[in-house]
Short mmCIF file of C-alpha atoms in Angstrom, two decimals:
data_model
loop_
_atom_site.label_atom_id
_atom_site.label_comp_id
_atom_site.label_asym_id
_atom_site.label_seq_id
_atom_site.Cartn_x
_atom_site.Cartn_y
_atom_site.Cartn_z
CA UNK N 185 -3.46 -4.01 16.83
CA UNK N 186 -1.06 -6.34 18.41
CA UNK N 187 -1.20 -9.94 18.13
CA UNK N 188 -2.32 -11.55 21.35
CA UNK N 189 -2.51 -15.20 20.45
CA UNK N 190 -2.39 -17.75 17.49
CA UNK N 191 -5.97 -17.12 16.51
CA UNK N 192 -5.10 -13.49 15.77
CA UNK N 193 -2.14 -14.44 13.42
CA UNK N 194 -4.11 -17.14 11.58
CA UNK N 195 -7.01 -14.51 11.15
CA UNK N 196 -4.62 -11.95 9.61
CA UNK N 197 -2.79 -14.49 7.66
CA UNK N 198 -6.25 -15.55 5.94
CA UNK N 199 -7.09 -11.98 5.19
CA UNK N 200 -3.58 -11.36 3.84
CA UNK N 201 -3.83 -14.40 1.57
CA UNK N 202 -7.05 -13.14 0.03
CA UNK N 203 -5.43 -9.72 -0.62
CA UNK N 204 -2.61 -11.67 -2.48
CA UNK N 205 -5.21 -13.45 -4.51
CA UNK N 206 -6.99 -10.33 -5.58
CA UNK N 207 -3.86 -8.61 -6.60
CA UNK N 208 -2.81 -11.47 -8.56
CA UNK N 209 -5.92 -11.65 -10.39
CA UNK N 210 -6.04 -7.98 -11.24
CA UNK N 211 -2.45 -8.09 -12.43
CA UNK N 212 -3.33 -10.86 -14.73
CA UNK N 213 -6.29 -8.95 -16.03
CA UNK N 214 -4.54 -5.60 -16.33
CA UNK N 215 -3.94 -4.71 -20.09
CA UNK N 216 -4.62 -1.87 -22.42
CA UNK N 217 -8.24 -1.49 -23.21
CA UNK N 218 -9.59 -2.77 -19.87
CA UNK N 219 -11.52 -0.12 -17.76
CA UNK N 220 -10.69 0.43 -14.17
CA UNK N 221 -14.36 -0.57 -13.38
CA UNK N 222 -13.89 -3.81 -15.01
CA UNK N 223 -10.64 -4.32 -13.15
CA UNK N 224 -12.50 -3.57 -9.86
CA UNK N 225 -14.99 -6.35 -10.82
CA UNK N 226 -12.20 -8.80 -11.30
CA UNK N 227 -11.02 -7.97 -7.67
CA UNK N 228 -14.52 -7.90 -6.33
CA UNK N 229 -15.31 -11.30 -7.68
CA UNK N 230 -12.35 -12.86 -5.96
CA UNK N 231 -13.11 -10.96 -2.67
CA UNK N 232 -16.76 -12.18 -2.78
CA UNK N 233 -15.69 -15.62 -3.66
CA UNK N 234 -13.52 -15.90 -0.49
CA UNK N 235 -16.18 -14.48 1.93
CA UNK N 236 -14.46 -11.14 2.36
CA UNK N 237 -15.57 -7.57 2.18
CA UNK N 238 -13.84 -4.40 0.85
CA UNK N 239 -12.55 -2.62 3.92
CA UNK N 240 -12.61 0.80 2.22
CA UNK N 241 -16.23 0.26 1.17
CA UNK N 242 -17.19 -1.16 4.64
CA UNK N 243 -15.44 1.51 6.79
CA UNK N 244 -15.53 4.75 4.71
CA UNK N 245 -18.14 4.08 1.97
CA UNK N 246 -15.77 4.07 -0.90
CA UNK N 247 -17.41 3.74 -4.27
CA UNK N 248 -15.68 0.48 -5.34
CA UNK N 249 -13.99 -2.71 -3.98
CA UNK N 250 -10.49 -1.75 -4.96
CA UNK N 251 -8.55 1.62 -5.06
CA UNK N 252 -7.09 1.98 -8.65
CA UNK N 253 -4.89 4.89 -9.54
CA UNK N 254 -3.25 5.73 -12.71
CA UNK N 255 -0.15 7.70 -13.69
CA UNK N 256 -0.34 10.85 -11.82
CA UNK N 257 -3.12 9.66 -9.42
CA UNK N 258 -1.33 8.57 -6.19
CA UNK N 259 -3.95 6.84 -4.19
CA UNK N 260 -7.79 6.57 -3.57
CA UNK N 261 -8.40 6.34 -7.33
CA UNK N 262 -12.02 5.55 -7.97
CA UNK N 263 -12.72 2.85 -10.40
CA UNK N 264 -14.89 3.76 -13.24
CA UNK N 265 -14.98 4.34 -17.10
CA UNK N 266 -11.31 5.37 -17.55
CA UNK N 267 -9.61 2.90 -20.06
CA UNK N 268 -6.02 1.69 -19.31
CA UNK N 269 -3.64 2.79 -22.08
CA UNK N 270 -0.30 1.43 -23.25
CA UNK N 271 2.37 2.70 -20.88
CA UNK N 272 0.21 3.66 -18.17
CA UNK N 273 1.38 3.23 -14.50
CA UNK N 274 -1.37 1.62 -12.52
CA UNK N 275 -1.51 1.27 -8.74
CA UNK N 276 -3.82 -1.42 -7.15
CA UNK N 277 -4.36 -1.10 -3.53
CA UNK N 278 -6.49 -3.74 -1.87
CA UNK N 279 -7.82 -3.86 1.70
CA UNK N 280 -10.06 -6.69 2.88
CA UNK N 281 -11.91 -7.62 5.91
CA UNK N 282 -12.27 -11.38 6.68
CA UNK N 283 -13.81 -12.67 9.82
CA UNK N 284 -13.09 -9.44 11.77
CA UNK N 285 -9.55 -9.06 10.64
CA UNK N 286 -8.12 -6.75 8.00
CA UNK N 287 -4.99 -6.85 5.71
CA UNK N 288 -3.80 -4.26 3.10
CA UNK N 289 -1.32 -4.16 0.29
CA UNK N 290 -0.69 -2.27 -2.90
CA UNK N 291 1.60 -2.89 -6.04
CA UNK N 292 2.47 -0.53 -8.87
CA UNK N 293 2.31 -2.21 -12.40
CA UNK N 294 3.76 -0.59 -15.58
CA UNK N 295 1.52 -1.60 -18.63
CA UNK N 296 3.49 -2.59 -21.80
CA UNK N 297 5.15 -0.99 -23.51
CA UNK N 298 6.67 -0.01 -20.36
CA UNK N 299 8.14 3.58 -20.15
CA UNK N 300 11.58 3.37 -18.53
CA UNK N 301 11.15 6.09 -16.10
CA UNK N 302 7.88 4.80 -14.90
CA UNK N 303 9.46 1.29 -14.30
CA UNK N 304 12.30 3.00 -12.27
CA UNK N 305 9.78 4.79 -10.10
CA UNK N 306 7.85 1.58 -9.55
CA UNK N 307 11.13 -0.36 -8.74
CA UNK N 308 12.24 2.54 -6.19
CA UNK N 309 9.01 1.96 -4.23
CA UNK N 310 9.84 -1.64 -3.97
CA UNK N 311 13.45 -1.00 -2.99
CA UNK N 312 12.50 1.57 -0.34
CA UNK N 313 10.12 -1.03 1.31
CA UNK N 314 12.94 -3.65 1.22
CA UNK N 315 15.14 -1.09 3.00
CA UNK N 316 12.47 -0.51 5.76
CA UNK N 317 12.27 -4.29 6.27
CA UNK N 318 15.88 -4.02 7.54
CA UNK N 319 14.90 -1.90 10.46
CA UNK N 320 11.23 -2.96 10.97
CA UNK N 321 11.70 -5.02 14.10
CA UNK N 322 11.80 -4.88 17.93
CA UNK N 323 14.41 -2.56 19.32
CA UNK N 324 13.84 0.10 16.49
CA UNK N 325 11.37 2.99 16.40
CA UNK N 326 8.57 3.96 13.91
CA UNK N 327 10.71 6.72 12.67
CA UNK N 328 13.61 4.37 11.84
CA UNK N 329 11.13 2.99 9.07
CA UNK N 330 10.62 6.44 7.68
CA UNK N 331 14.28 7.24 7.62
CA UNK N 332 15.09 4.04 5.64
CA UNK N 333 12.46 4.54 3.18
CA UNK N 334 13.31 8.34 2.39
CA UNK N 335 17.13 7.41 2.24
CA UNK N 336 16.42 4.90 -0.52
CA UNK N 337 14.02 7.18 -2.41
CA UNK N 338 16.37 9.98 -2.36
CA UNK N 339 19.21 7.91 -3.34
CA UNK N 340 17.25 7.01 -6.56
CA UNK N 341 16.40 10.56 -7.40
CA UNK N 342 12.83 10.46 -6.48
CA UNK N 343 10.61 12.02 -3.71
CA UNK N 344 8.51 10.93 -0.81
CA UNK N 345 4.93 12.32 -1.11
CA UNK N 346 4.50 13.76 2.33
CA UNK N 347 1.80 12.86 4.89
CA UNK N 348 0.82 9.85 3.01
CA UNK N 349 1.81 7.23 5.49
CA UNK N 350 1.65 3.62 6.50
CA UNK N 351 -0.45 2.94 9.63
CA UNK N 352 -1.43 0.36 12.25
CA UNK N 353 -4.06 -2.31 11.10
CA UNK N 354 -5.79 -5.37 12.09
CA UNK N 355 -9.38 -4.72 13.48
CA UNK N 356 -9.89 -1.71 11.35
CA UNK N 357 -8.11 0.01 8.43
CA UNK N 358 -6.42 2.81 9.86
CA UNK N 359 -5.00 2.18 13.45
CA UNK N 360 -2.07 3.68 15.58
CA UNK N 361 0.69 4.17 14.99
CA UNK N 362 1.06 6.42 11.82
CA UNK N 363 4.20 5.34 9.92
CA UNK N 364 5.50 8.10 7.83
CA UNK N 365 7.72 7.44 4.84
CA UNK N 366 10.23 10.06 6.00
CA UNK N 367 12.02 10.71 9.37
CA UNK N 368 9.92 12.61 11.98
CA UNK N 369 11.32 12.91 15.22
CA UNK N 370 7.86 12.98 16.89
CA UNK N 371 7.23 9.45 15.53
CA UNK N 372 9.41 7.69 18.05
CA UNK N 373 7.11 5.12 19.29
CA UNK N 374 8.85 1.78 19.95
CA UNK N 375 8.30 -1.09 17.47
CA UNK N 376 6.98 -3.89 19.72
CA UNK N 377 6.69 -7.51 19.30
CA UNK N 378 3.28 -8.54 17.63
CA UNK N 379 2.47 -5.07 16.32
CA UNK N 380 0.65 -5.13 13.17
CA UNK N 381 1.36 -2.31 10.67
CA UNK N 382 1.48 -1.36 6.95
CA UNK N 383 4.75 -0.04 5.37
CA UNK N 384 3.93 1.67 2.30
CA UNK N 385 6.33 3.92 0.29
CA UNK N 386 4.38 6.24 -1.83
CA UNK N 387 6.58 8.41 -4.11
CA UNK N 388 6.61 10.98 -6.76
CA UNK N 389 8.53 11.38 -9.92
CA UNK N 390 9.39 14.88 -9.54
CA UNK N 391 7.60 16.20 -6.36
CA UNK N 392 6.68 15.52 -2.85
CA UNK N 393 3.59 17.34 -2.85
CA UNK N 394 0.07 16.29 -3.55
CA UNK N 395 -3.58 17.68 -4.13
CA UNK N 396 -7.01 16.46 -3.61
CA UNK N 397 -9.30 15.93 -6.69
CA UNK N 398 -12.81 17.23 -6.87
CA UNK N 399 -14.30 13.59 -6.56
CA UNK N 400 -13.51 13.81 -3.00
CA UNK N 401 -11.33 10.76 -2.91
CA UNK N 402 -8.51 10.70 -5.61
CA UNK N 403 -5.18 12.21 -4.62
CA UNK N 404 -2.90 13.47 -7.46
CA UNK N 405 0.71 14.76 -7.70
CA UNK N 406 0.83 18.48 -7.47
CA UNK N 407 2.90 18.89 -10.72
CA UNK N 408 1.15 15.93 -12.72
CA UNK N 409 4.11 13.83 -12.45
CA UNK N 410 3.98 10.00 -11.98
CA UNK N 411 3.58 8.40 -8.78
CA UNK N 412 4.14 4.93 -7.34
CA UNK N 413 2.98 3.03 -4.23
CA UNK N 414 4.17 -0.27 -2.79
CA UNK N 415 2.62 -1.75 0.39
CA UNK N 416 2.64 -4.91 2.47
CA UNK N 417 0.82 -5.75 5.96
CA UNK N 418 3.40 -7.11 8.30
CA UNK N 419 3.96 -8.08 12.06
CA UNK N 420 6.96 -6.81 14.08
CA UNK N 421 9.08 -9.45 15.59
CA UNK N 422 12.56 -9.73 17.04
CA UNK N 423 13.76 -10.83 13.70
CA UNK N 424 12.46 -10.28 10.12
CA UNK N 425 8.91 -9.29 10.24
CA UNK N 426 6.05 -11.59 9.09
CA UNK N 427 4.80 -10.39 5.83
CA UNK N 428 0.98 -11.17 5.83
CA UNK N 429 0.23 -10.11 2.43
CA UNK N 430 3.49 -11.13 0.53
CA UNK N 431 3.81 -14.52 -1.25
#
């Protein structure tokens, strides 16, 4: 969507604030020995207390409130009996709907004792997002974001997982435009003032390829290597973007 008035901006900010609260609560609860179902319940309690709903559950029928992916699981992991182990690399991906507006964010957390290569991968996803923020503004194009992300990921020796993209958001989860994490000459739509999108580097330790799991949801790296994901919802402006889901 594109923001048309102050009501839109305030509604998106409220949704973004709830996403932040949920992620913080889950990060605080994340430890060896907790199951992904228990983590999901932590996030769900905060969501319900704030009068928000899980957008993936609402729109797609996802079997959980939060997408939780571990190690080689890239995105869309289903909460369940899996128990978090020391050294795991955990992706927490939260999208909420509040009063007709949606916001989406994801973080990757290395569980102590931290494995150095896992932390470097998580740091790379954040750094690639930061590079993208330098070009996410009016006057540039969607594929400028992808170029910035992939340049940073390659510089650090990792790989962009192809075709797992950012997207427009606001009234529903996935809106136009698609925002690839690599340069695609076809994605030359201009970034216009008020456009609401997610930017979300999704990267692999050793491969840019992925496979779907038999559960119909979970995406894994094709070679079993680690994956990391960092995402925020933002509004395009003539200067720095407005980060709706960041503190």
